[in-house]
DNA sequence: CTTCAATTCTTGAATATTCAATATTTTCAA
DNA sequence: TTGAAAATATTGAATATTCAAGAATTGAAG
């Protein structure tokens, strides 16, 4: 009898693929909503993180919004031009730059939040309350176990 | 009493964010393994889809490997240079191009499959059998419900 | 102190991706 | 049959991302 092998598993059964597919789909939907305000998903994330009113360093932000460092720098440049956020040099460690959200950024962030909530509610409807919270739980735990 | 609002939910609790985070992490791990053979994840997906030996059109492939059309064309160009795959004009519909995997591609695909299986097994160990299959089930059903 | 390594962020060049336009072939209605 | 619309893939220009190197500051060992 041949040894059971996973090597011919179709790609659609790999966890990595399912995650990529689900992520792509949900992200596309979110993108579509946020495009009403002409804002890419990453900028919404940035605004959301900064909307606690505290200063966040670039490194911290990059980690939080899942962008690598140079990409974040360039995206922040654009957002500074749009006066959504601003830079302040960290007085305690002058290597660091602290990012803050502007008033304009706060206003925009609120609008974006409500668009994002619309989406979450749409998912809750079509996918179900229970599945959603179970999926979230499993994802959190997967992320945990990967560190 | 204020109406309960989800608008201040931290970003880390959004499904879209959890999916992005998990996808990033698992993808990073897979990338790391496949880099032993110097192959990006997308190329492994392409080889895997083509390894059924049938011809697949570019549109079909693009859908299956989660790349948009022009990006796939350019990636296929590279893989043709590396003689991993080859193009054949579809005789039944000459607008289409059918992609096939070469012998060299098959050999490489096998090596890649086993690297990918290593990863899946690593996940099974650290994350657990039950969680993994439950997560896969939920992801499949999310993807379904999004179409 | 001083100097050397580490940390943090930015920059510029190389690469990759995307959008819009194009070329080719097929479909289908008139 | 013909001609217009749809489908398929590629191309080139515009845009975005990444990699490697650089500049500034801090930390820490000698």
Short mmCIF file of C-alpha atoms (C1' of nucleotides) in Angstrom, two decimals:
data_model
loop_
_atom_site.label_atom_id
_atom_site.label_comp_id
_atom_site.label_asym_id
_atom_site.label_seq_id
_atom_site.Cartn_x
_atom_site.Cartn_y
_atom_site.Cartn_z
CA UNK A 1 0.00 0.00 0.00
CA UNK A 2 1.35 3.42 -0.94
CA UNK A 3 2.22 5.74 1.88
CA UNK A 4 -0.41 8.44 2.12
CA UNK A 5 1.04 11.65 0.74
CA UNK A 6 -0.12 15.22 0.90
CA UNK A 7 2.06 16.28 -1.96
CA UNK A 8 -0.67 16.16 -4.54
CA UNK A 9 -3.15 18.10 -2.49
CA UNK A 10 -4.86 20.63 -4.76
CA UNK A 11 -3.81 24.15 -4.07
CA UNK A 12 -7.32 25.06 -2.98
CA UNK A 13 -6.91 22.91 0.10
CA UNK A 14 -3.81 24.61 1.41
CA UNK A 15 -4.32 26.92 4.35
CA UNK A 16 -2.01 29.49 2.77
CA UNK A 17 -4.17 29.56 -0.33
CA UNK A 18 -7.47 29.76 1.50
CA UNK A 19 -6.17 32.66 3.54
CA UNK A 20 -4.95 34.45 0.43
CA UNK A 21 -8.26 33.92 -1.30
CA UNK A 22 -10.40 35.04 1.62
CA UNK A 23 -8.17 38.01 2.25
CA UNK A 24 -8.33 39.03 -1.39
CA UNK A 25 -12.09 38.83 -1.47
CA UNK A 26 -12.80 40.68 1.76
CA UNK A 27 -10.18 43.27 0.94
CA UNK A 28 -11.72 43.86 -2.45
CA UNK A 29 -15.08 44.50 -0.85
CA UNK A 30 -13.62 46.89 1.69
CA UNK A 31 -11.62 48.69 -0.98
CA UNK A 32 -14.82 49.17 -2.94
CA UNK A 33 -16.56 50.84 -0.01
CA UNK A 34 -13.64 53.02 0.95
CA UNK A 35 -13.21 54.14 -2.63
CA UNK A 36 -16.32 56.24 -2.06
CA UNK A 37 -13.95 58.54 -0.15
CA UNK A 38 -11.06 57.84 -2.49
CA UNK A 39 -8.92 56.29 0.22
CA UNK A 40 -6.92 53.07 0.03
CA UNK A 41 -7.38 50.50 2.77
CA UNK A 42 -3.89 51.09 4.13
CA UNK A 43 -4.61 54.76 4.72
CA UNK A 44 -7.72 53.91 6.63
CA UNK A 45 -5.67 51.61 8.82
CA UNK A 46 -3.13 54.34 9.44
CA UNK A 47 -5.80 56.85 10.37
CA UNK A 48 -7.48 54.34 12.63
CA UNK A 49 -4.30 53.54 14.51
CA UNK A 50 -3.46 57.22 14.90
CA UNK A 51 -6.96 58.13 15.97
CA UNK A 52 -6.13 57.30 19.58
CA UNK A 53 -4.56 60.76 19.52
CA UNK A 54 -1.15 59.50 20.62
CA UNK A 55 2.04 59.82 18.65
CA UNK A 56 3.17 56.64 16.95
CA UNK A 57 6.62 56.09 15.54
CA UNK A 58 7.06 54.97 11.96
CA UNK A 59 8.32 51.57 13.05
CA UNK A 60 5.35 51.02 15.30
CA UNK A 61 2.96 52.13 12.57
CA UNK A 62 4.55 49.98 9.91
CA UNK A 63 4.10 46.96 12.12
CA UNK A 64 0.53 47.88 12.98
CA UNK A 65 -0.67 48.54 9.45
CA UNK A 66 1.20 45.65 7.83
CA UNK A 67 3.38 47.75 5.54
CA UNK A 68 7.11 47.67 5.31
CA UNK A 69 9.09 50.66 6.29
CA UNK A 70 9.88 52.43 3.00
CA UNK A 71 6.39 51.85 1.66
CA UNK A 72 4.93 53.45 4.76
CA UNK A 73 7.26 56.44 4.50
CA UNK A 74 6.04 57.14 0.98
CA UNK A 75 2.40 56.67 1.86
CA UNK A 76 2.78 59.00 4.83
CA UNK A 77 4.36 61.57 2.51
CA UNK A 78 1.15 61.58 0.51
CA UNK A 79 -1.02 61.79 3.60
CA UNK A 80 1.01 64.71 4.89
CA UNK A 81 0.43 66.48 1.56
CA UNK A 82 -3.26 65.84 2.04
CA UNK A 83 -2.95 67.22 5.60
CA UNK A 84 -4.46 64.08 7.08
CA UNK A 85 -1.50 63.45 9.38
CA UNK A 86 1.66 65.25 10.46
CA UNK A 87 5.16 64.42 11.64
CA UNK A 88 6.76 65.50 14.91
CA UNK A 89 10.26 64.64 15.91
CA UNK A 90 10.26 62.55 19.08
CA UNK A 91 11.85 64.76 21.77
CA UNK A 92 13.00 61.73 23.77
CA UNK A 93 14.70 59.96 20.89
CA UNK A 94 15.51 62.12 17.96
CA UNK A 95 15.96 59.18 15.63
CA UNK A 96 12.25 58.69 15.83
CA UNK A 97 9.41 60.49 14.13
CA UNK A 98 6.04 60.57 15.83
CA UNK A 99 2.99 60.57 13.63
CA UNK A 100 -0.21 62.32 14.63
CA UNK A 101 -3.63 62.55 13.05
CA UNK A 102 -4.93 66.00 12.07
CA UNK A 103 -8.45 67.30 12.56
CA UNK A 104 -9.13 66.77 8.91
CA UNK A 105 -7.82 63.24 9.32
CA UNK A 106 -10.21 62.64 12.20
CA UNK A 107 -13.20 63.76 10.20
CA UNK A 108 -12.23 61.51 7.31
CA UNK A 109 -11.54 58.60 9.63
CA UNK A 110 -15.05 58.76 11.03
CA UNK A 111 -16.59 58.55 7.61
CA UNK A 112 -14.32 55.63 6.73
CA UNK A 113 -15.14 53.85 9.95
CA UNK A 114 -18.79 53.90 9.15
CA UNK A 115 -18.16 52.54 5.66
CA UNK A 116 -16.11 49.74 7.20
CA UNK A 117 -18.84 49.01 9.71
CA UNK A 118 -21.27 48.71 6.83
CA UNK A 119 -19.08 46.00 5.41
CA UNK A 120 -18.74 44.11 8.67
CA UNK A 121 -22.49 44.17 9.00
CA UNK A 122 -22.90 42.90 5.49
CA UNK A 123 -20.60 40.01 6.34
CA UNK A 124 -22.50 39.28 9.51
CA UNK A 125 -25.69 39.02 7.49
CA UNK A 126 -24.48 36.78 4.72
CA UNK A 127 -22.01 34.72 6.71
CA UNK A 128 -23.61 34.64 10.11
CA UNK A 129 -22.87 35.89 13.57
CA UNK A 130 -21.55 32.68 14.91
CA UNK A 131 -19.26 31.82 12.03
CA UNK A 132 -17.83 35.31 12.05
CA UNK A 133 -16.89 35.33 15.69
CA UNK A 134 -15.57 31.80 15.50
CA UNK A 135 -13.47 32.68 12.49
CA UNK A 136 -12.08 35.73 14.25
CA UNK A 137 -11.18 33.65 17.25
CA UNK A 138 -9.37 31.07 15.14
CA UNK A 139 -7.50 33.70 13.18
CA UNK A 140 -6.32 35.40 16.35
CA UNK A 141 -5.12 32.15 17.70
CA UNK A 142 -3.33 31.26 14.45
CA UNK A 143 -1.56 34.60 14.52
CA UNK A 144 -0.59 34.03 18.14
CA UNK A 145 0.77 30.58 17.47
CA UNK A 146 2.90 31.95 14.64
CA UNK A 147 5.03 34.14 16.88
CA UNK B 1 -27.71 55.71 27.21
CA UNK B 2 -25.56 56.03 24.10
CA UNK B 3 -26.38 53.74 21.26
CA UNK B 4 -23.78 51.00 21.08
CA UNK B 5 -21.45 51.73 18.20
CA UNK B 6 -18.85 49.68 16.43
CA UNK B 7 -17.20 52.69 14.94
CA UNK B 8 -14.44 52.85 17.50
CA UNK B 9 -13.58 49.20 17.26
CA UNK B 10 -9.78 48.85 17.21
CA UNK B 11 -8.49 47.80 13.84
CA UNK B 12 -7.21 44.55 15.27
CA UNK B 13 -10.78 43.37 15.74
CA UNK B 14 -11.87 43.80 12.16
CA UNK B 15 -12.20 40.62 10.16
CA UNK B 16 -10.49 42.27 7.19
CA UNK B 17 -7.50 43.08 9.34
CA UNK B 18 -7.23 39.67 10.96
CA UNK B 19 -7.34 38.05 7.54
CA UNK B 20 -4.64 40.37 6.24
CA UNK B 21 -2.46 39.71 9.26
CA UNK B 22 -2.83 35.94 9.16
CA UNK B 23 -2.32 35.86 5.43
CA UNK B 24 0.80 37.96 5.71
CA UNK B 25 2.27 35.75 8.38
CA UNK B 26 1.54 32.40 6.75
CA UNK B 27 2.64 33.72 3.42
CA UNK B 28 5.89 34.96 4.85
CA UNK B 29 6.61 31.51 6.24
CA UNK B 30 5.81 29.80 2.97
CA UNK B 31 7.89 32.32 1.03
CA UNK B 32 10.80 31.54 3.31
CA UNK B 33 10.63 27.84 2.57
CA UNK B 34 10.14 28.21 -1.15
CA UNK B 35 13.05 30.62 -1.33
CA UNK B 36 15.25 27.57 -0.87
CA UNK B 37 14.44 26.92 -4.53
CA UNK B 38 14.38 30.60 -5.40
CA UNK B 39 10.74 30.55 -6.40
CA UNK B 40 8.02 33.04 -5.43
CA UNK B 41 4.79 31.71 -3.99
CA UNK B 42 2.81 32.72 -7.09
CA UNK B 43 5.01 30.58 -9.32
CA UNK B 44 4.47 27.60 -7.11
CA UNK B 45 0.73 28.13 -7.41
CA UNK B 46 0.98 28.33 -11.16
CA UNK B 47 3.03 25.14 -11.37
CA UNK B 48 0.65 23.37 -9.05
CA UNK B 49 -2.40 24.30 -11.06
CA UNK B 50 -0.72 23.27 -14.30
CA UNK B 51 0.56 20.03 -12.86
CA UNK B 52 -2.71 18.31 -13.70
CA UNK B 53 -1.16 18.13 -17.16
CA UNK B 54 -4.05 19.91 -18.85
CA UNK B 55 -3.82 23.16 -20.69
CA UNK B 56 -5.16 26.16 -18.81
CA UNK B 57 -5.98 29.48 -20.40
CA UNK B 58 -4.47 32.66 -19.02
CA UNK B 59 -7.82 33.84 -17.73
CA UNK B 60 -8.46 30.61 -15.92
CA UNK B 61 -4.97 30.66 -14.45
CA UNK B 62 -5.18 34.27 -13.36
CA UNK B 63 -8.34 33.48 -11.47
CA UNK B 64 -6.89 30.35 -9.91
CA UNK B 65 -3.63 31.87 -8.74
CA UNK B 66 -5.12 35.15 -7.57
CA UNK B 67 -3.19 37.39 -9.93
CA UNK B 68 -4.64 39.88 -12.32
CA UNK B 69 -4.23 39.40 -15.98
CA UNK B 70 -1.26 41.57 -16.97
CA UNK B 71 0.70 40.56 -13.90
CA UNK B 72 0.24 36.92 -14.78
CA UNK B 73 1.31 37.51 -18.39
CA UNK B 74 4.59 38.98 -17.21
CA UNK B 75 5.21 36.27 -14.65
CA UNK B 76 4.52 33.62 -17.28
CA UNK B 77 7.03 35.36 -19.56
CA UNK B 78 9.69 34.77 -16.93
CA UNK B 79 8.66 31.18 -16.39
CA UNK B 80 8.77 30.52 -20.11
CA UNK B 81 12.33 31.88 -20.15
CA UNK B 82 13.13 29.49 -17.34
CA UNK B 83 11.49 26.70 -19.37
CA UNK B 84 9.17 25.81 -16.53
CA UNK B 85 6.02 26.23 -18.63
CA UNK B 86 5.14 26.82 -22.27
CA UNK B 87 2.40 28.42 -24.32
CA UNK B 88 0.24 26.74 -26.93
CA UNK B 89 -2.43 28.50 -28.89
CA UNK B 90 -5.81 26.97 -28.19
CA UNK B 91 -6.90 25.29 -31.42
CA UNK B 92 -10.56 25.61 -30.54
CA UNK B 93 -10.48 29.29 -29.74
CA UNK B 94 -7.54 31.14 -31.10
CA UNK B 95 -8.02 34.08 -28.81
CA UNK B 96 -6.88 31.85 -26.01
CA UNK B 97 -3.45 30.66 -25.00
CA UNK B 98 -3.17 27.36 -23.21
CA UNK B 99 -0.41 27.02 -20.64
CA UNK B 100 1.31 23.73 -19.98
CA UNK B 101 3.91 22.66 -17.47
CA UNK B 102 7.24 21.34 -18.80
CA UNK B 103 9.16 18.35 -17.47
CA UNK B 104 11.54 20.69 -15.74
CA UNK B 105 8.53 22.43 -14.24
CA UNK B 106 7.21 19.13 -12.94
CA UNK B 107 10.49 18.30 -11.25
CA UNK B 108 10.62 21.69 -9.59
CA UNK B 109 6.96 21.49 -8.60
CA UNK B 110 7.57 18.27 -6.71
CA UNK B 111 10.35 19.82 -4.67
CA UNK B 112 8.20 22.83 -3.94
CA UNK B 113 5.25 20.68 -2.92
CA UNK B 114 7.33 18.96 -0.33
CA UNK B 115 8.54 22.28 1.06
CA UNK B 116 4.94 23.41 1.27
CA UNK B 117 3.92 20.21 2.99
CA UNK B 118 6.65 20.83 5.54
CA UNK B 119 5.02 24.11 6.33
CA UNK B 120 1.52 22.70 6.61
CA UNK B 121 2.87 20.10 9.00
CA UNK B 122 4.59 22.75 11.03
CA UNK B 123 1.30 24.59 11.31
CA UNK B 124 -0.52 21.42 12.32
CA UNK B 125 1.98 20.94 15.13
CA UNK B 126 1.94 24.42 16.57
CA UNK B 127 -1.68 25.25 15.89
CA UNK B 128 -3.35 21.90 16.19
CA UNK B 129 -5.17 19.50 13.94
CA UNK B 130 -8.60 20.47 14.99
CA UNK B 131 -8.16 24.22 14.79
CA UNK B 132 -6.59 23.90 11.37
CA UNK B 133 -9.40 21.93 9.82
CA UNK B 134 -12.01 24.08 11.48
CA UNK B 135 -10.30 27.21 10.20
CA UNK B 136 -10.15 25.80 6.69
CA UNK B 137 -13.81 24.95 6.82
CA UNK B 138 -14.75 28.45 7.95
CA UNK B 139 -12.58 30.09 5.32
CA UNK B 140 -14.10 28.02 2.56
CA UNK B 141 -17.54 28.93 3.71
CA UNK B 142 -16.64 32.63 3.95
CA UNK B 143 -15.33 32.53 0.40
CA UNK B 144 -18.50 30.80 -0.74
CA UNK B 145 -20.74 33.28 0.94
CA UNK B 146 -18.87 36.13 -0.75
CA UNK B 147 -19.88 35.11 -4.24
"C1'" DC C 1 35.20 60.56 26.97
"C1'" DT C 2 35.43 58.15 22.58
"C1'" DT C 3 34.43 55.10 19.30
"C1'" DC C 4 31.92 51.47 17.30
"C1'" DA C 5 27.74 48.96 16.80
"C1'" DA C 6 22.74 49.22 16.79
"C1'" DT C 7 18.42 51.68 15.93
"C1'" DT C 8 15.39 54.55 13.26
"C1'" DC C 9 13.91 56.68 9.27
"C1'" DT C 10 14.48 58.21 4.48
"C1'" DT C 11 16.16 58.05 -0.28
"C1'" DG C 12 17.18 56.39 -5.00
"C1'" DA C 13 17.55 52.74 -8.12
"C1'" DA C 14 15.74 48.42 -9.48
"C1'" DT C 15 11.54 45.69 -9.81
"C1'" DA C 16 6.90 44.71 -9.93
"C1'" DT C 17 2.13 45.84 -10.48
"C1'" DT C 18 -1.67 48.18 -12.43
"C1'" DC C 19 -4.44 50.85 -15.69
"C1'" DA C 20 -5.75 51.95 -20.18
"C1'" DA C 21 -5.22 51.05 -24.80
"C1'" DT C 22 -4.44 47.68 -28.55
"C1'" DA C 23 -4.68 43.50 -31.40
"C1'" DT C 24 -6.84 39.35 -32.43
"C1'" DT C 25 -10.52 36.21 -32.63
"C1'" DT C 26 -15.14 34.83 -31.79
"C1'" DT C 27 -20.15 35.51 -31.29
"C1'" DC C 28 -24.37 36.89 -32.68
"C1'" DA C 29 -27.91 39.76 -34.39
"C1'" DA C 30 -29.64 42.02 -38.38
"C1'" DT D 1 -22.95 37.28 -44.85
"C1'" DT D 2 -21.64 41.25 -42.58
"C1'" DG D 3 -20.64 44.25 -39.01
"C1'" DA D 4 -20.77 45.48 -34.30
"C1'" DA D 5 -20.04 43.89 -29.68
"C1'" DA D 6 -17.79 40.72 -26.55
"C1'" DA D 7 -13.95 37.92 -25.06
"C1'" DT D 8 -9.03 37.01 -24.60
"C1'" DA D 9 -4.36 38.14 -24.13
"C1'" DT D 10 -0.53 41.38 -24.43
"C1'" DT D 11 1.86 45.85 -24.33
"C1'" DG D 12 3.56 50.34 -22.66
"C1'" DA D 13 3.22 54.08 -19.62
"C1'" DA D 14 2.16 55.39 -14.99
"C1'" DT D 15 2.35 54.04 -10.32
"C1'" DA D 16 3.76 51.49 -6.37
"C1'" DT D 17 6.77 48.50 -3.86
"C1'" DT D 18 11.06 46.69 -2.50
"C1'" DC D 19 16.00 46.30 -1.75
"C1'" DA D 20 20.20 48.22 -0.51
"C1'" DA D 21 22.56 52.10 0.91
"C1'" DG D 22 22.80 56.35 3.56
"C1'" DA D 23 22.16 59.87 7.35
"C1'" DA D 24 21.23 60.87 11.97
"C1'" DT D 25 20.99 59.60 16.68
"C1'" DT D 26 21.53 56.65 20.60
"C1'" DG D 27 23.66 53.03 23.44
"C1'" DA D 28 27.28 50.89 25.48
"C1'" DA D 29 31.80 48.88 25.93
"C1'" DG D 30 36.46 49.91 26.65
#
